[in-house]
Coordinates of C-alpha atoms in Angstrom, one line a residue:
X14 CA 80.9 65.4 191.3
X15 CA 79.6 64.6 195.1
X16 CA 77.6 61.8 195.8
X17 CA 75.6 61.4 198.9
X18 CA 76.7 60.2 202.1
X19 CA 76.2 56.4 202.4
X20 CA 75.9 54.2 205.7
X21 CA 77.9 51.0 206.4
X22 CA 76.0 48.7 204.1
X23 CA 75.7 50.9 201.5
X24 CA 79.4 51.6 201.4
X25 CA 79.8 47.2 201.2
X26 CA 77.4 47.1 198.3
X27 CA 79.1 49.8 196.5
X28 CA 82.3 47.9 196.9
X29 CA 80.8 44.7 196.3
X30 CA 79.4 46.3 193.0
X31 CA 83.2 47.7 192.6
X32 CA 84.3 44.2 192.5
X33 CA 81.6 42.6 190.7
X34 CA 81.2 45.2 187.7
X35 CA 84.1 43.6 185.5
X36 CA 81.7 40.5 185.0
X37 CA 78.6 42.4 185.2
X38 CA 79.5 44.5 182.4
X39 CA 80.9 41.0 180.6
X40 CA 77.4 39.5 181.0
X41 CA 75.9 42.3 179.6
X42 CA 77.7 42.8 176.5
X43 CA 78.4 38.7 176.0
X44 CA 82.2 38.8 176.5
X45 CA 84.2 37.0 178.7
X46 CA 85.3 39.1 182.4
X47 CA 88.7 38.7 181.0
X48 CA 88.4 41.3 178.3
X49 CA 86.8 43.6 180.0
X50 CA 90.1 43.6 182.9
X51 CA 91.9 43.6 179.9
X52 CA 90.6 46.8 178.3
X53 CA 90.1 48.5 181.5
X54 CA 93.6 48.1 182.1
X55 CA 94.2 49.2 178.8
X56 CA 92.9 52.4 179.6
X57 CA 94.8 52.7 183.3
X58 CA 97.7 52.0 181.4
X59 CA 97.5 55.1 179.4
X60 CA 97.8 57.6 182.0
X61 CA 95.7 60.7 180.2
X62 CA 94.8 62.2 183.1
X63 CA 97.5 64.9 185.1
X64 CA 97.5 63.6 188.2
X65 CA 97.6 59.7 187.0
X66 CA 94.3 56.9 187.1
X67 CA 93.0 55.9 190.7
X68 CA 90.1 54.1 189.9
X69 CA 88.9 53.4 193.3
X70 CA 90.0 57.1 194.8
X71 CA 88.3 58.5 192.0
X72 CA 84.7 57.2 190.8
X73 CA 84.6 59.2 187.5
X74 CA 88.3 57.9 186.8
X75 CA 86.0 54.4 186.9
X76 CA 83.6 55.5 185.0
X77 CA 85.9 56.7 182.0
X78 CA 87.4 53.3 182.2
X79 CA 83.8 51.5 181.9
X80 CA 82.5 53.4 179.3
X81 CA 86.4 53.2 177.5
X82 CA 85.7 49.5 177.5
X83 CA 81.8 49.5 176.0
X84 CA 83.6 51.5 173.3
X85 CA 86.5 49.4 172.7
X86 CA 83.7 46.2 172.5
X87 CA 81.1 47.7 170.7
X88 CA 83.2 49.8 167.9
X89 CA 80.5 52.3 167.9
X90 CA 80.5 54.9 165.2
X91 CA 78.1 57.5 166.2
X92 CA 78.5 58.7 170.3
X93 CA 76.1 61.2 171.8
X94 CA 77.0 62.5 175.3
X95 CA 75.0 65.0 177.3
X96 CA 77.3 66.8 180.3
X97 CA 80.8 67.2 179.5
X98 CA 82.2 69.1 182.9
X99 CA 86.1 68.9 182.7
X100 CA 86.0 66.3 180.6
X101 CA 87.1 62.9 182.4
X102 CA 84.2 60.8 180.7
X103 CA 84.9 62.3 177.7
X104 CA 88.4 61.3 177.6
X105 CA 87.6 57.2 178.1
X106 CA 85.3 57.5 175.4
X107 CA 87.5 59.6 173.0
X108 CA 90.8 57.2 174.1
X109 CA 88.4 54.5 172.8
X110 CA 87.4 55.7 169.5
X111 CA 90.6 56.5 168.6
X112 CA 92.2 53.3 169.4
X113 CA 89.3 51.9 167.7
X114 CA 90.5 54.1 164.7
X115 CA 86.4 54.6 164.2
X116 CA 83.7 57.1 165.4
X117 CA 82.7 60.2 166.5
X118 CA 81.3 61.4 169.6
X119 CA 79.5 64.5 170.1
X120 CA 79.0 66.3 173.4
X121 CA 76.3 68.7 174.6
X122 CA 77.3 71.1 177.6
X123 CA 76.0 73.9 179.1
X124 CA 78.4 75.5 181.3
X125 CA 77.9 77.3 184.7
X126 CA 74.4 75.1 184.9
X127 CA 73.2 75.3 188.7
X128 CA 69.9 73.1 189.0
X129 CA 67.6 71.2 191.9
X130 CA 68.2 67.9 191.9
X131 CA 64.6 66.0 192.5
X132 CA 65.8 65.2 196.5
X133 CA 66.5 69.3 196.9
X134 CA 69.6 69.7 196.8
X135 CA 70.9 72.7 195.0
X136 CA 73.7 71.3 192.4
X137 CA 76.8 74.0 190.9
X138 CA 78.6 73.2 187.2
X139 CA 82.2 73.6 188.6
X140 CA 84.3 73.8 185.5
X141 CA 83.9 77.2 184.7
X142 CA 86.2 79.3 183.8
X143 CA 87.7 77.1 182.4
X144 CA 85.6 75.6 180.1
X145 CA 84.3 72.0 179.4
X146 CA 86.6 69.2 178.4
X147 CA 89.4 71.2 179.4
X148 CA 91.5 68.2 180.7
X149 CA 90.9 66.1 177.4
X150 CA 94.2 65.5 175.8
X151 CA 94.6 67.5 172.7
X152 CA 95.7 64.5 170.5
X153 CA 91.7 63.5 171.1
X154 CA 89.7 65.7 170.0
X155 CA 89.7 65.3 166.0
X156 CA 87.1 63.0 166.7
X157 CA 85.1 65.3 169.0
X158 CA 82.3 67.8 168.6
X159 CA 81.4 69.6 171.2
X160 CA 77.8 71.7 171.3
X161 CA 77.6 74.3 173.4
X162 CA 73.5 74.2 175.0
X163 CA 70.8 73.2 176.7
X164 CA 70.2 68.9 175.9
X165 CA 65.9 70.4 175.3
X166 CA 66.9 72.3 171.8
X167 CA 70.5 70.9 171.6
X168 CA 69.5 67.1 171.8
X169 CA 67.0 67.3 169.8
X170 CA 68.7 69.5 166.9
X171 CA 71.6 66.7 166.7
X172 CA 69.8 64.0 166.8
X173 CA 67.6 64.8 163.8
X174 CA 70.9 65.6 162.0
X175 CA 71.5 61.1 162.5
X176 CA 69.8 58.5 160.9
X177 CA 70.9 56.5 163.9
X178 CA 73.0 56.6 166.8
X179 CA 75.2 53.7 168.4
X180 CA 75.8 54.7 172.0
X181 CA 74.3 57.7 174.6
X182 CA 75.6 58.4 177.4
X183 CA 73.8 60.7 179.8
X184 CA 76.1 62.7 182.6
X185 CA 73.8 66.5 182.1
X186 CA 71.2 67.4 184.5
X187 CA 70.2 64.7 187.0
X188 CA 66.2 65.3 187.2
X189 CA 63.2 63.1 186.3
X190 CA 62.1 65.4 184.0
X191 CA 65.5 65.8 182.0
X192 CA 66.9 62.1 182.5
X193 CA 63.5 60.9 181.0
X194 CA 63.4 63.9 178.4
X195 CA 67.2 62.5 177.3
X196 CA 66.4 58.8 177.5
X197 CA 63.3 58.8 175.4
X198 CA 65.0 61.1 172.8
X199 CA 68.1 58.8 172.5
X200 CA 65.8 55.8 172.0
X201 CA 64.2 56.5 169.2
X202 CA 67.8 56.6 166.9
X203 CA 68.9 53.9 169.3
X204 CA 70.0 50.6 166.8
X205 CA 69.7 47.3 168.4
X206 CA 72.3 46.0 170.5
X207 CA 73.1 49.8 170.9
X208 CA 74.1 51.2 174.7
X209 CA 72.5 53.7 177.1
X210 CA 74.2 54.4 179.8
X211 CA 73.1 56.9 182.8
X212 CA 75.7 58.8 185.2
X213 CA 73.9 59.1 189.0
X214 CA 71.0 56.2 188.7
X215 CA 70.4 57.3 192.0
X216 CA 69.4 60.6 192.1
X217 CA 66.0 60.5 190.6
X218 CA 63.9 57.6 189.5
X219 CA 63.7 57.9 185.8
X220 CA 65.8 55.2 184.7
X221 CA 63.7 52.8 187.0
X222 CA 60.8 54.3 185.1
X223 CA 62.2 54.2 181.7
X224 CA 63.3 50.1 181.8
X225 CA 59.6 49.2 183.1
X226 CA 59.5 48.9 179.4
X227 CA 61.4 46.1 178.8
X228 CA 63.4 46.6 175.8
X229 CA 66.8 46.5 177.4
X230 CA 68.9 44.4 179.4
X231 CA 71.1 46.1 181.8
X232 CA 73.3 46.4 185.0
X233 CA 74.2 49.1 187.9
X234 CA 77.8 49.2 188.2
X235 CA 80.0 51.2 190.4
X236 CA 79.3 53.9 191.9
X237 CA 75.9 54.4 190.1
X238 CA 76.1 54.0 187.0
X239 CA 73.3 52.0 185.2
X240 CA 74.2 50.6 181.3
X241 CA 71.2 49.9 179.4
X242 CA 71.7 46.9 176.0
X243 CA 68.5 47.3 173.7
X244 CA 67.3 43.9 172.5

């Protein structure tokens, strides 16, 4: 995954927001900034990936580690993900569950996807041929269901098979129409104090649009990611 080109301030407040998102993500979720470096480093410390965890060389390697950490807190049982690629978000939250010894997350891809983001800009799935998820360790998946599809049919289709869901995390197809599509389909088997959280914020203004409504708290952490609490 690419991310637009930023100018000198932007790049600060992305490392500012680097910095900051330990305590930002401790506010959120009503623990104290040490746990969160503690489980984050947890998940460093594992090493799943080939060529080792470099948080700050590798955003996504960050991400994992963030959304490892909601997991490890919130000891969710049900995980829906939209947008698997190779599989490095997968892996945090998978590493979670199972050190959790609890939940199941299950994962809706479409591979070889090419879309238009909302700014224009022509966007390629990359992980083909070799599938999605195909970096996730092995010992990880018992706890992992992928679904190969589209998130309009495939979304829908899982989630009437839960009563309710405890975390979503969207990473598919970054456009208004799908982000809001996704968001306000997760909602409604959403259980309070449940998480949302959004890959690439930035690239189209649905999330913006989506918390006008005021059931959630949340925060923007590095790069842009945006993690939604509902009240």
């Amino acid at each position: 995954m690419t991310y637009p080109s930023v100018g000198p301030l932007a790049a600060v407040r992305l490392g500012w927001r680097y910095i900051l998102g330990p305590s930002r993500l401790a506010d959120l979720l009503s623990v104290t900034s040490s746990s969160v470096r503690m489980y984050m480093r947890e998940f460093a410390e594992m090493n799943l990936y080939p060529n080792g965890f470099h948080s700050l060389r590798e955003a996504d390697h960050y991400k994992a580690a963030i959304l490892y950490t909601i997991c490890r807190i919130l000891r969710p049982e049900t995980v829906v993900e939209t947008g698997v690629a190779s599989g490095i978000s997968t892996t945090g939250i998978l590493a979670a569950l199972e050190r959790n010894s609890l939940g199941k997350l299950f994962s809706i891809d479409l591979p070889g996807t090419t879309y238009v983001t909302d700014s224009g800009t022509l966007w390629k799935d990359v992980t083909l041929p070799s599938g999605p998820g195909w970096l996730i360790p092995g010992h990880l998946k018992g706890r992992w269901t992928l679904i190969i599809g589209d998130s309009r049919g495939a979304l829908t289709n899982l989630l009437s098979l839960h009563s309710e869901i405890d975390m979503f995390y969207h990473d598919s197809e970054h456009t208004n129409e799908t982000m809001s599509f996704e968001l306000k389909s997760a909602e409604e088997k959403l259980v309070t104090g449940g998480v949302m959280a959004v890959d690439n914020t930035n690239w189209s203004v649905a999330v913006g649009n989506f918390l006008r409504s005021g059931k959630y708290t949340y925060t923007m952490l590095y790069p842009f990611v945006t993690v939604m609490l509902a009240k």
